[in-house]
Amino acid sequence: MEGVTSLWYRRVHRRWFGGVARYYTPFLSPTQDHVFPKRELREIAPAGNEGVPLVPQLLTRRGSDFLWAANALADMGYEEVNLNLGCPSGTVTAKGKGAGFLAHPVELEAFLEEIFARCPIAVSIKTRLGIAEPEEFWPILELYNRFPVKELIIHPRVQRDQYKNRPRREVFAAAAARSRAPVCYNGDLYTTAAVEKFWGSYPGVDRVMLGRGLVGDPALARKLAGGPPASREELEGFLTEVYEGYTRGFGSRHSAMLRMKELWCYLICLFRDGERHGKAIRKAKNPEEYEARAAAVFRELELLEDLVPDW
Ligand SMILES: Cc1cc2nc3c(=O)[nH]c(=O)nc-3n(C[C@H](O)[C@H](O)[C@H](O)COP(=O)(O)O)c2cc1C
């Protein structure tokens, strides 16, 4: 998740909790310069991601830039690249990228033809249903079906939903039945009960992608694999290592604190009545304040077994 997780998070998560088959990078935006900025290079450099099964994700509308990046990723040893056709943010969609690309079917078709003809590694796609109405998805799915998409990850909202409304599961189910590529479901799965209910309702679908649910409850995937919920000590140790990783990685405790605040927006929902503490963390003005307020959460609040999201 862009601005929330990164390589330090993935590395530490894998060690403390695991249960995840594949991690995805936040989107990388290849430009016409055909160089990865230092920040993106760090995100994907194999040395920093050792032992972490990782799929890099690209966000672009230019075939030549996608292919340049995919070739560079292939040279680093990656075997799959994911195309982001789901990001709903206004700054991204205004440029016709992410979910915004779904509004330009002719250009999207040319783009897919170009990349699938020449990409040296497998391509998977993360997609929304369309811009305004879920019915927009049918011609889009027909288009995807023309290419050897390795996996189609569907977040069944439209761009205008942003993160509001509920994922349109009925449209997802119909799409799963019509997709040539194996389908992965994504959206609003925050607890083991929710995921198990999902499996029960859609027995033909054998994979899900977890976003906010995994950030809010780092043990969610482990629990789904039959493991225990996060203990207080584990969560504290995990967060300390993530914070240290970010501090070293960014070379700044202040920048690390900003990242940790993003994580806490989700994590606080794993504690009973965490609202006031969550607000205090958000308002922390410096790392010392942040550290004291994060410690207070562990000292004063009850840790829950399952998330109770307020987002
Ligand atoms: C802050 C934030 C950053 C995100 N960044 C990305 C991203 O870089 N790439 C991506 O495919 N999805 C991104 N997403 C979307 C999530 O991957 C996911 O599709 C969405 O949150 C719905 O799934 P969830 O309910 O499991 O969180 C982001 C979501 C949020 C809230």
mmCIF file with all atom_site columns, N, CA, C and O and ligand atoms in Angstrom, residues 1-2 4 26-27 57 84 126 155 163 186-188 190 209-212 266, ligand 1:
data_model
loop_
_atom_site.group_PDB
_atom_site.id
_atom_site.type_symbol
_atom_site.label_atom_id
_atom_site.label_alt_id
_atom_site.label_comp_id
_atom_site.label_asym_id
_atom_site.label_entity_id
_atom_site.label_seq_id
_atom_site.pdbx_PDB_ins_code
_atom_site.Cartn_x
_atom_site.Cartn_y
_atom_site.Cartn_z
_atom_site.occupancy
_atom_site.B_iso_or_equiv
_atom_site.pdbx_formal_charge
_atom_site.auth_seq_id
_atom_site.auth_comp_id
_atom_site.auth_asym_id
_atom_site.auth_atom_id
_atom_site.pdbx_PDB_model_num
ATOM   1   N N   . MET A 1 1   ? 0.836   -1.188  0.000   1.00 0.00 ? 1   MET A N   1
ATOM   2   C CA  . MET A 1 1   ? 0.000   0.000   0.000   1.00 0.00 ? 1   MET A CA  1
ATOM   3   C C   . MET A 1 1   ? 0.877   1.245   0.000   1.00 0.00 ? 1   MET A C   1
ATOM   4   O O   . MET A 1 1   ? 1.650   1.456   0.937   1.00 0.00 ? 1   MET A O   1
ATOM   5   N N   . GLU A 1 2   ? 0.712   2.046   -1.060  1.00 0.00 ? 2   GLU A N   1
ATOM   6   C CA  . GLU A 1 2   ? 1.507   3.251   -1.247  1.00 0.00 ? 2   GLU A CA  1
ATOM   7   C C   . GLU A 1 2   ? 1.405   4.170   -0.012  1.00 0.00 ? 2   GLU A C   1
ATOM   8   O O   . GLU A 1 2   ? 0.303   4.464   0.453   1.00 0.00 ? 2   GLU A O   1
ATOM   9   N N   . VAL A 1 4   ? 2.091   3.464   2.966   1.00 0.00 ? 4   VAL A N   1
ATOM   10  C CA  . VAL A 1 4   ? 1.789   2.754   4.208   1.00 0.00 ? 4   VAL A CA  1
ATOM   11  C C   . VAL A 1 4   ? 2.808   1.642   4.466   1.00 0.00 ? 4   VAL A C   1
ATOM   12  O O   . VAL A 1 4   ? 3.431   1.575   5.522   1.00 0.00 ? 4   VAL A O   1
ATOM   13  N N   . PRO A 1 26  ? 4.089   -1.374  -3.291  1.00 0.00 ? 26  PRO A N   1
ATOM   14  C CA  . PRO A 1 26  ? 3.222   -0.261  -3.665  1.00 0.00 ? 26  PRO A CA  1
ATOM   15  C C   . PRO A 1 26  ? 3.547   0.087   -5.120  1.00 0.00 ? 26  PRO A C   1
ATOM   16  O O   . PRO A 1 26  ? 4.625   -0.266  -5.620  1.00 0.00 ? 26  PRO A O   1
ATOM   17  N N   . PHE A 1 27  ? 2.647   0.773   -5.803  1.00 0.00 ? 27  PHE A N   1
ATOM   18  C CA  . PHE A 1 27  ? 2.912   0.990   -7.235  1.00 0.00 ? 27  PHE A CA  1
ATOM   19  C C   . PHE A 1 27  ? 4.180   1.802   -7.486  1.00 0.00 ? 27  PHE A C   1
ATOM   20  O O   . PHE A 1 27  ? 4.501   2.724   -6.749  1.00 0.00 ? 27  PHE A O   1
ATOM   21  N N   . GLN A 1 57  ? 4.739   -3.899  -8.646  1.00 0.00 ? 57  GLN A N   1
ATOM   22  C CA  . GLN A 1 57  ? 3.553   -3.376  -9.338  1.00 0.00 ? 57  GLN A CA  1
ATOM   23  C C   . GLN A 1 57  ? 3.902   -2.084  -10.081 1.00 0.00 ? 57  GLN A C   1
ATOM   24  O O   . GLN A 1 57  ? 4.607   -1.226  -9.550  1.00 0.00 ? 57  GLN A O   1
ATOM   25  N N   . ASN A 1 84  ? -1.193  -1.950  -12.380 1.00 0.00 ? 84  ASN A N   1
ATOM   26  C CA  . ASN A 1 84  ? -2.219  -1.308  -11.549 1.00 0.00 ? 84  ASN A CA  1
ATOM   27  C C   . ASN A 1 84  ? -3.250  -0.604  -12.426 1.00 0.00 ? 84  ASN A C   1
ATOM   28  O O   . ASN A 1 84  ? -2.966  0.401   -13.060 1.00 0.00 ? 84  ASN A O   1
ATOM   29  N N   . LYS A 1 126 ? -4.264  -5.874  -11.563 1.00 0.00 ? 126 LYS A N   1
ATOM   30  C CA  . LYS A 1 126 ? -5.138  -5.506  -10.450 1.00 0.00 ? 126 LYS A CA  1
ATOM   31  C C   . LYS A 1 126 ? -6.110  -4.477  -10.984 1.00 0.00 ? 126 LYS A C   1
ATOM   32  O O   . LYS A 1 126 ? -5.695  -3.436  -11.498 1.00 0.00 ? 126 LYS A O   1
ATOM   33  N N   . HIS A 1 155 ? -10.792 -5.788  -7.477  1.00 0.00 ? 155 HIS A N   1
ATOM   34  C CA  . HIS A 1 155 ? -11.358 -5.043  -6.353  1.00 0.00 ? 155 HIS A CA  1
ATOM   35  C C   . HIS A 1 155 ? -12.691 -4.509  -6.866  1.00 0.00 ? 155 HIS A C   1
ATOM   36  O O   . HIS A 1 155 ? -12.705 -3.527  -7.634  1.00 0.00 ? 155 HIS A O   1
ATOM   37  N N   . TYR A 1 163 ? -13.175 4.444   -1.616  1.00 0.00 ? 163 TYR A N   1
ATOM   38  C CA  . TYR A 1 163 ? -13.270 3.302   -0.692  1.00 0.00 ? 163 TYR A CA  1
ATOM   39  C C   . TYR A 1 163 ? -14.627 3.255   -0.008  1.00 0.00 ? 163 TYR A C   1
ATOM   40  O O   . TYR A 1 163 ? -14.803 2.547   0.970   1.00 0.00 ? 163 TYR A O   1
ATOM   41  N N   . ASN A 1 186 ? -10.316 -9.088  -3.929  1.00 0.00 ? 186 ASN A N   1
ATOM   42  C CA  . ASN A 1 186 ? -9.778  -8.106  -2.984  1.00 0.00 ? 186 ASN A CA  1
ATOM   43  C C   . ASN A 1 186 ? -10.882 -7.139  -2.556  1.00 0.00 ? 186 ASN A C   1
ATOM   44  O O   . ASN A 1 186 ? -11.614 -6.632  -3.390  1.00 0.00 ? 186 ASN A O   1
ATOM   45  N N   . GLY A 1 187 ? -10.970 -6.896  -1.249  1.00 0.00 ? 187 GLY A N   1
ATOM   46  C CA  . GLY A 1 187 ? -11.855 -5.848  -0.771  1.00 0.00 ? 187 GLY A CA  1
ATOM   47  C C   . GLY A 1 187 ? -12.584 -6.148  0.516   1.00 0.00 ? 187 GLY A C   1
ATOM   48  O O   . GLY A 1 187 ? -13.358 -7.096  0.602   1.00 0.00 ? 187 GLY A O   1
ATOM   49  N N   . ASP A 1 188 ? -12.288 -5.348  1.555   1.00 0.00 ? 188 ASP A N   1
ATOM   50  C CA  . ASP A 1 188 ? -13.043 -5.343  2.812   1.00 0.00 ? 188 ASP A CA  1
ATOM   51  C C   . ASP A 1 188 ? -13.032 -6.688  3.541   1.00 0.00 ? 188 ASP A C   1
ATOM   52  O O   . ASP A 1 188 ? -14.015 -7.040  4.182   1.00 0.00 ? 188 ASP A O   1
ATOM   53  N N   . TYR A 1 190 ? -11.473 -8.225  6.611   1.00 0.00 ? 190 TYR A N   1
ATOM   54  C CA  . TYR A 1 190 ? -10.706 -7.734  7.754   1.00 0.00 ? 190 TYR A CA  1
ATOM   55  C C   . TYR A 1 190 ? -10.529 -8.750  8.875   1.00 0.00 ? 190 TYR A C   1
ATOM   56  O O   . TYR A 1 190 ? -9.739  -8.529  9.790   1.00 0.00 ? 190 TYR A O   1
ATOM   57  N N   . MET A 1 209 ? -6.636  -11.198 -1.868  1.00 0.00 ? 209 MET A N   1
ATOM   58  C CA  . MET A 1 209 ? -5.595  -10.226 -1.539  1.00 0.00 ? 209 MET A CA  1
ATOM   59  C C   . MET A 1 209 ? -6.085  -9.416  -0.341  1.00 0.00 ? 209 MET A C   1
ATOM   60  O O   . MET A 1 209 ? -7.238  -8.981  -0.326  1.00 0.00 ? 209 MET A O   1
ATOM   61  N N   . LEU A 1 210 ? -5.224  -9.256  0.653   1.00 0.00 ? 210 LEU A N   1
ATOM   62  C CA  . LEU A 1 210 ? -5.582  -8.509  1.859   1.00 0.00 ? 210 LEU A CA  1
ATOM   63  C C   . LEU A 1 210 ? -4.837  -7.180  1.873   1.00 0.00 ? 210 LEU A C   1
ATOM   64  O O   . LEU A 1 210 ? -3.628  -7.150  1.655   1.00 0.00 ? 210 LEU A O   1
ATOM   65  N N   . GLY A 1 211 ? -5.555  -6.095  2.100   1.00 0.00 ? 211 GLY A N   1
ATOM   66  C CA  . GLY A 1 211 ? -4.922  -4.769  2.172   1.00 0.00 ? 211 GLY A CA  1
ATOM   67  C C   . GLY A 1 211 ? -4.981  -4.239  3.590   1.00 0.00 ? 211 GLY A C   1
ATOM   68  O O   . GLY A 1 211 ? -4.179  -4.618  4.452   1.00 0.00 ? 211 GLY A O   1
ATOM   69  N N   . ARG A 1 212 ? -6.000  -3.395  3.835   1.00 0.00 ? 212 ARG A N   1
ATOM   70  C CA  . ARG A 1 212 ? -6.104  -2.734  5.136   1.00 0.00 ? 212 ARG A CA  1
ATOM   71  C C   . ARG A 1 212 ? -6.262  -3.738  6.269   1.00 0.00 ? 212 ARG A C   1
ATOM   72  O O   . ARG A 1 212 ? -5.779  -3.497  7.383   1.00 0.00 ? 212 ARG A O   1
ATOM   73  N N   . TYR A 1 266 ? -4.748  2.122   10.991  1.00 0.00 ? 266 TYR A N   1
ATOM   74  C CA  . TYR A 1 266 ? -5.412  0.816   10.868  1.00 0.00 ? 266 TYR A CA  1
ATOM   75  C C   . TYR A 1 266 ? -5.239  -0.003  12.139  1.00 0.00 ? 266 TYR A C   1
ATOM   76  O O   . TYR A 1 266 ? -6.158  -0.642  12.632  1.00 0.00 ? 266 TYR A O   1
HETATM 77  C C1  . LIG B 2 .   ? -3.440  4.179   1.632   1.00 0.00 ? 1   LIG B C1  1
HETATM 78  C C2  . LIG B 2 .   ? -3.659  3.132   0.572   1.00 0.00 ? 1   LIG B C2  1
HETATM 79  C C3  . LIG B 2 .   ? -2.645  2.883   -0.358  1.00 0.00 ? 1   LIG B C3  1
HETATM 80  C C4  . LIG B 2 .   ? -2.841  1.926   -1.358  1.00 0.00 ? 1   LIG B C4  1
HETATM 81  N N1  . LIG B 2 .   ? -1.841  1.688   -2.276  1.00 0.00 ? 1   LIG B N1  1
HETATM 82  C C5  . LIG B 2 .   ? -2.035  0.743   -3.232  1.00 0.00 ? 1   LIG B C5  1
HETATM 83  C C6  . LIG B 2 .   ? -1.023  0.434   -4.204  1.00 0.00 ? 1   LIG B C6  1
HETATM 84  O O1  . LIG B 2 .   ? 0.055   1.027   -4.220  1.00 0.00 ? 1   LIG B O1  1
HETATM 85  N N2  . LIG B 2 .   ? -1.281  -0.530  -5.119  1.00 0.00 ? 1   LIG B N2  1
HETATM 86  C C7  . LIG B 2 .   ? -2.478  -1.214  -5.136  1.00 0.00 ? 1   LIG B C7  1
HETATM 87  O O2  . LIG B 2 .   ? -2.682  -2.097  -5.977  1.00 0.00 ? 1   LIG B O2  1
HETATM 88  N N3  . LIG B 2 .   ? -3.437  -0.932  -4.257  1.00 0.00 ? 1   LIG B N3  1
HETATM 89  C C8  . LIG B 2 .   ? -3.249  0.014   -3.313  1.00 0.00 ? 1   LIG B C8  1
HETATM 90  N N4  . LIG B 2 .   ? -4.241  0.271   -2.420  1.00 0.00 ? 1   LIG B N4  1
HETATM 91  C C9  . LIG B 2 .   ? -5.509  -0.489  -2.510  1.00 0.00 ? 1   LIG B C9  1
HETATM 92  C C10 . LIG B 2 .   ? -5.458  -1.757  -1.703  1.00 0.00 ? 1   LIG B C10 1
HETATM 93  O O3  . LIG B 2 .   ? -4.464  -2.607  -2.226  1.00 0.00 ? 1   LIG B O3  1
HETATM 94  C C11 . LIG B 2 .   ? -6.802  -2.487  -1.773  1.00 0.00 ? 1   LIG B C11 1
HETATM 95  O O4  . LIG B 2 .   ? -7.129  -2.744  -3.116  1.00 0.00 ? 1   LIG B O4  1
HETATM 96  C C12 . LIG B 2 .   ? -7.927  -1.694  -1.144  1.00 0.00 ? 1   LIG B C12 1
HETATM 97  O O5  . LIG B 2 .   ? -7.536  -1.100  0.064   1.00 0.00 ? 1   LIG B O5  1
HETATM 98  C C13 . LIG B 2 .   ? -9.138  -2.610  -0.894  1.00 0.00 ? 1   LIG B C13 1
HETATM 99  O O6  . LIG B 2 .   ? -8.755  -3.778  -0.223  1.00 0.00 ? 1   LIG B O6  1
HETATM 100 P P1  . LIG B 2 .   ? -8.805  -3.915  1.390   1.00 0.00 ? 1   LIG B P1  1
HETATM 101 O O7  . LIG B 2 .   ? -10.244 -3.669  1.759   1.00 0.00 ? 1   LIG B O7  1
HETATM 102 O O8  . LIG B 2 .   ? -8.336  -5.313  1.650   1.00 0.00 ? 1   LIG B O8  1
HETATM 103 O O9  . LIG B 2 .   ? -7.929  -2.861  1.934   1.00 0.00 ? 1   LIG B O9  1
HETATM 104 C C14 . LIG B 2 .   ? -4.077  1.215   -1.422  1.00 0.00 ? 1   LIG B C14 1
HETATM 105 C C15 . LIG B 2 .   ? -5.069  1.466   -0.474  1.00 0.00 ? 1   LIG B C15 1
HETATM 106 C C16 . LIG B 2 .   ? -4.882  2.408   0.507   1.00 0.00 ? 1   LIG B C16 1
HETATM 107 C C17 . LIG B 2 .   ? -6.005  2.660   1.504   1.00 0.00 ? 1   LIG B C17 1
#
